[in-house]
Amino acid sequence: MCLTAQSFGLLLSLVSMNNLTVEEGRVVVHLPDGDVHWLAVGAEWCTGAGEYALDAGAERVI
């Protein structure tokens, strides 16, 4: 899933700064069920989180 920079900014405004790790081109949102990694891809921010939510055996590393 990818979001525009504006939409991603709105999403991050809902998250406590204590739950974020921000690096150049990467933002990690720390959640109780695991970390969600967002990567800058051109003008958008993208994640693979939830991509395999219906397949419990699949793993995805970003």
PDB file of N, CA and C in Angstrom, residues 13-44:
ATOM      1  N   SER A  13       0.296  11.948  12.078  1.00  0.00           N
ATOM      2  CA  SER A  13      -0.175  12.894  13.093  1.00  0.00           C
ATOM      3  C   SER A  13      -1.059  12.207  14.134  1.00  0.00           C
ATOM      4  N   LEU A  14      -1.537  11.004  13.827  1.00  0.00           N
ATOM      5  CA  LEU A  14      -2.371  10.241  14.758  1.00  0.00           C
ATOM      6  C   LEU A  14      -1.556   9.325  15.661  1.00  0.00           C
ATOM      7  N   VAL A  15      -0.255   9.207  15.385  1.00  0.00           N
ATOM      8  CA  VAL A  15       0.614   8.270  16.098  1.00  0.00           C
ATOM      9  C   VAL A  15       1.509   9.045  17.066  1.00  0.00           C
ATOM     10  N   SER A  16       1.651   8.526  18.276  1.00  0.00           N
ATOM     11  CA  SER A  16       2.543   9.147  19.255  1.00  0.00           C
ATOM     12  C   SER A  16       3.989   9.094  18.761  1.00  0.00           C
ATOM     13  N   MET A  17       4.718  10.171  18.952  1.00  0.00           N
ATOM     14  CA  MET A  17       6.131  10.212  18.552  1.00  0.00           C
ATOM     15  C   MET A  17       6.945   9.147  19.278  1.00  0.00           C
ATOM     16  N   ASN A  18       6.481   8.709  20.453  1.00  0.00           N
ATOM     17  CA  ASN A  18       7.171   7.651  21.195  1.00  0.00           C
ATOM     18  C   ASN A  18       7.115   6.319  20.460  1.00  0.00           C
ATOM     19  N   ASN A  19       6.186   6.182  19.516  1.00  0.00           N
ATOM     20  CA  ASN A  19       6.018   4.933  18.776  1.00  0.00           C
ATOM     21  C   ASN A  19       6.612   5.000  17.379  1.00  0.00           C
ATOM     22  N   LEU A  20       7.444   6.002  17.110  1.00  0.00           N
ATOM     23  CA  LEU A  20       8.027   6.172  15.777  1.00  0.00           C
ATOM     24  C   LEU A  20       9.545   6.164  15.829  1.00  0.00           C
ATOM     25  N   THR A  21      10.142   5.564  14.814  1.00  0.00           N
ATOM     26  CA  THR A  21      11.568   5.709  14.552  1.00  0.00           C
ATOM     27  C   THR A  21      11.668   6.287  13.150  1.00  0.00           C
ATOM     28  N   VAL A  22      12.340   7.426  13.022  1.00  0.00           N
ATOM     29  CA  VAL A  22      12.415   8.121  11.738  1.00  0.00           C
ATOM     30  C   VAL A  22      13.865   8.167  11.281  1.00  0.00           C
ATOM     31  N   GLU A  23      14.101   7.698  10.067  1.00  0.00           N
ATOM     32  CA  GLU A  23      15.418   7.737   9.437  1.00  0.00           C
ATOM     33  C   GLU A  23      15.236   8.273   8.025  1.00  0.00           C
ATOM     34  N   GLU A  24      16.327   8.551   7.355  1.00  0.00           N
ATOM     35  CA  GLU A  24      16.282   9.024   5.967  1.00  0.00           C
ATOM     36  C   GLU A  24      15.561   8.000   5.095  1.00  0.00           C
ATOM     37  N   GLY A  25      14.393   8.368   4.560  1.00  0.00           N
ATOM     38  CA  GLY A  25      13.670   7.499   3.641  1.00  0.00           C
ATOM     39  C   GLY A  25      12.942   6.334   4.279  1.00  0.00           C
ATOM     40  N   ARG A  26      12.874   6.304   5.615  1.00  0.00           N
ATOM     41  CA  ARG A  26      12.207   5.192   6.308  1.00  0.00           C
ATOM     42  C   ARG A  26      11.573   5.690   7.601  1.00  0.00           C
ATOM     43  N   VAL A  27      10.351   5.230   7.848  1.00  0.00           N
ATOM     44  CA  VAL A  27       9.676   5.491   9.113  1.00  0.00           C
ATOM     45  C   VAL A  27       9.181   4.146   9.623  1.00  0.00           C
ATOM     46  N   VAL A  28       9.477   3.854  10.893  1.00  0.00           N
ATOM     47  CA  VAL A  28       9.009   2.616  11.509  1.00  0.00           C
ATOM     48  C   VAL A  28       7.991   2.989  12.579  1.00  0.00           C
ATOM     49  N   VAL A  29       6.784   2.423  12.463  1.00  0.00           N
ATOM     50  CA  VAL A  29       5.736   2.617  13.456  1.00  0.00           C
ATOM     51  C   VAL A  29       5.737   1.369  14.330  1.00  0.00           C
ATOM     52  N   HIS A  30       6.004   1.551  15.627  1.00  0.00           N
ATOM     53  CA  HIS A  30       6.083   0.434  16.565  1.00  0.00           C
ATOM     54  C   HIS A  30       4.694   0.184  17.159  1.00  0.00           C
ATOM     55  N   LEU A  31       4.158  -1.006  16.879  1.00  0.00           N
ATOM     56  CA  LEU A  31       2.826  -1.394  17.340  1.00  0.00           C
ATOM     57  C   LEU A  31       2.925  -2.643  18.208  1.00  0.00           C
ATOM     58  N   PRO A  32       1.930  -2.913  19.053  1.00  0.00           N
ATOM     59  CA  PRO A  32       1.966  -4.110  19.898  1.00  0.00           C
ATOM     60  C   PRO A  32       2.100  -5.415  19.097  1.00  0.00           C
ATOM     61  N   ASP A  33       1.528  -5.466  17.906  1.00  0.00           N
ATOM     62  CA  ASP A  33       1.586  -6.683  17.092  1.00  0.00           C
ATOM     63  C   ASP A  33       2.823  -6.753  16.207  1.00  0.00           C
ATOM     64  N   GLY A  34       3.670  -5.747  16.254  1.00  0.00           N
ATOM     65  CA  GLY A  34       4.886  -5.734  15.450  1.00  0.00           C
ATOM     66  C   GLY A  34       5.105  -4.380  14.799  1.00  0.00           C
ATOM     67  N   ASP A  35       6.296  -4.209  14.269  1.00  0.00           N
ATOM     68  CA  ASP A  35       6.658  -2.947  13.630  1.00  0.00           C
ATOM     69  C   ASP A  35       6.149  -2.890  12.196  1.00  0.00           C
ATOM     70  N   VAL A  36       5.758  -1.699  11.773  1.00  0.00           N
ATOM     71  CA  VAL A  36       5.343  -1.462  10.388  1.00  0.00           C
ATOM     72  C   VAL A  36       6.351  -0.498   9.772  1.00  0.00           C
ATOM     73  N   HIS A  37       7.011  -0.947   8.710  1.00  0.00           N
ATOM     74  CA  HIS A  37       8.034  -0.149   8.037  1.00  0.00           C
ATOM     75  C   HIS A  37       7.427   0.548   6.826  1.00  0.00           C
ATOM     76  N   TRP A  38       7.635   1.845   6.737  1.00  0.00           N
ATOM     77  CA  TRP A  38       7.219   2.652   5.593  1.00  0.00           C
ATOM     78  C   TRP A  38       8.472   3.152   4.904  1.00  0.00           C
ATOM     79  N   LEU A  39       8.527   3.029   3.590  1.00  0.00           N
ATOM     80  CA  LEU A  39       9.680   3.454   2.811  1.00  0.00           C
ATOM     81  C   LEU A  39       9.278   4.525   1.812  1.00  0.00           C
ATOM     82  N   ALA A  40      10.143   5.512   1.642  1.00  0.00           N
ATOM     83  CA  ALA A  40       9.915   6.544   0.633  1.00  0.00           C
ATOM     84  C   ALA A  40      10.194   5.947  -0.739  1.00  0.00           C
ATOM     85  N   VAL A  41       9.189   6.016  -1.615  1.00  0.00           N
ATOM     86  CA  VAL A  41       9.312   5.520  -2.988  1.00  0.00           C
ATOM     87  C   VAL A  41       8.866   6.662  -3.901  1.00  0.00           C
ATOM     88  N   GLY A  42       9.826   7.393  -4.411  1.00  0.00           N
ATOM     89  CA  GLY A  42       9.481   8.573  -5.204  1.00  0.00           C
ATOM     90  C   GLY A  42       8.776   9.584  -4.322  1.00  0.00           C
ATOM     91  N   ALA A  43       7.587  10.008  -4.735  1.00  0.00           N
ATOM     92  CA  ALA A  43       6.813  11.001  -3.987  1.00  0.00           C
ATOM     93  C   ALA A  43       5.829  10.358  -3.019  1.00  0.00           C
ATOM     94  N   GLU A  44       5.880   9.031  -2.870  1.00  0.00           N
ATOM     95  CA  GLU A  44       4.937   8.326  -2.003  1.00  0.00           C
ATOM     96  C   GLU A  44       5.665   7.590  -0.888  1.00  0.00           C
TER      97      GLU A  44
END
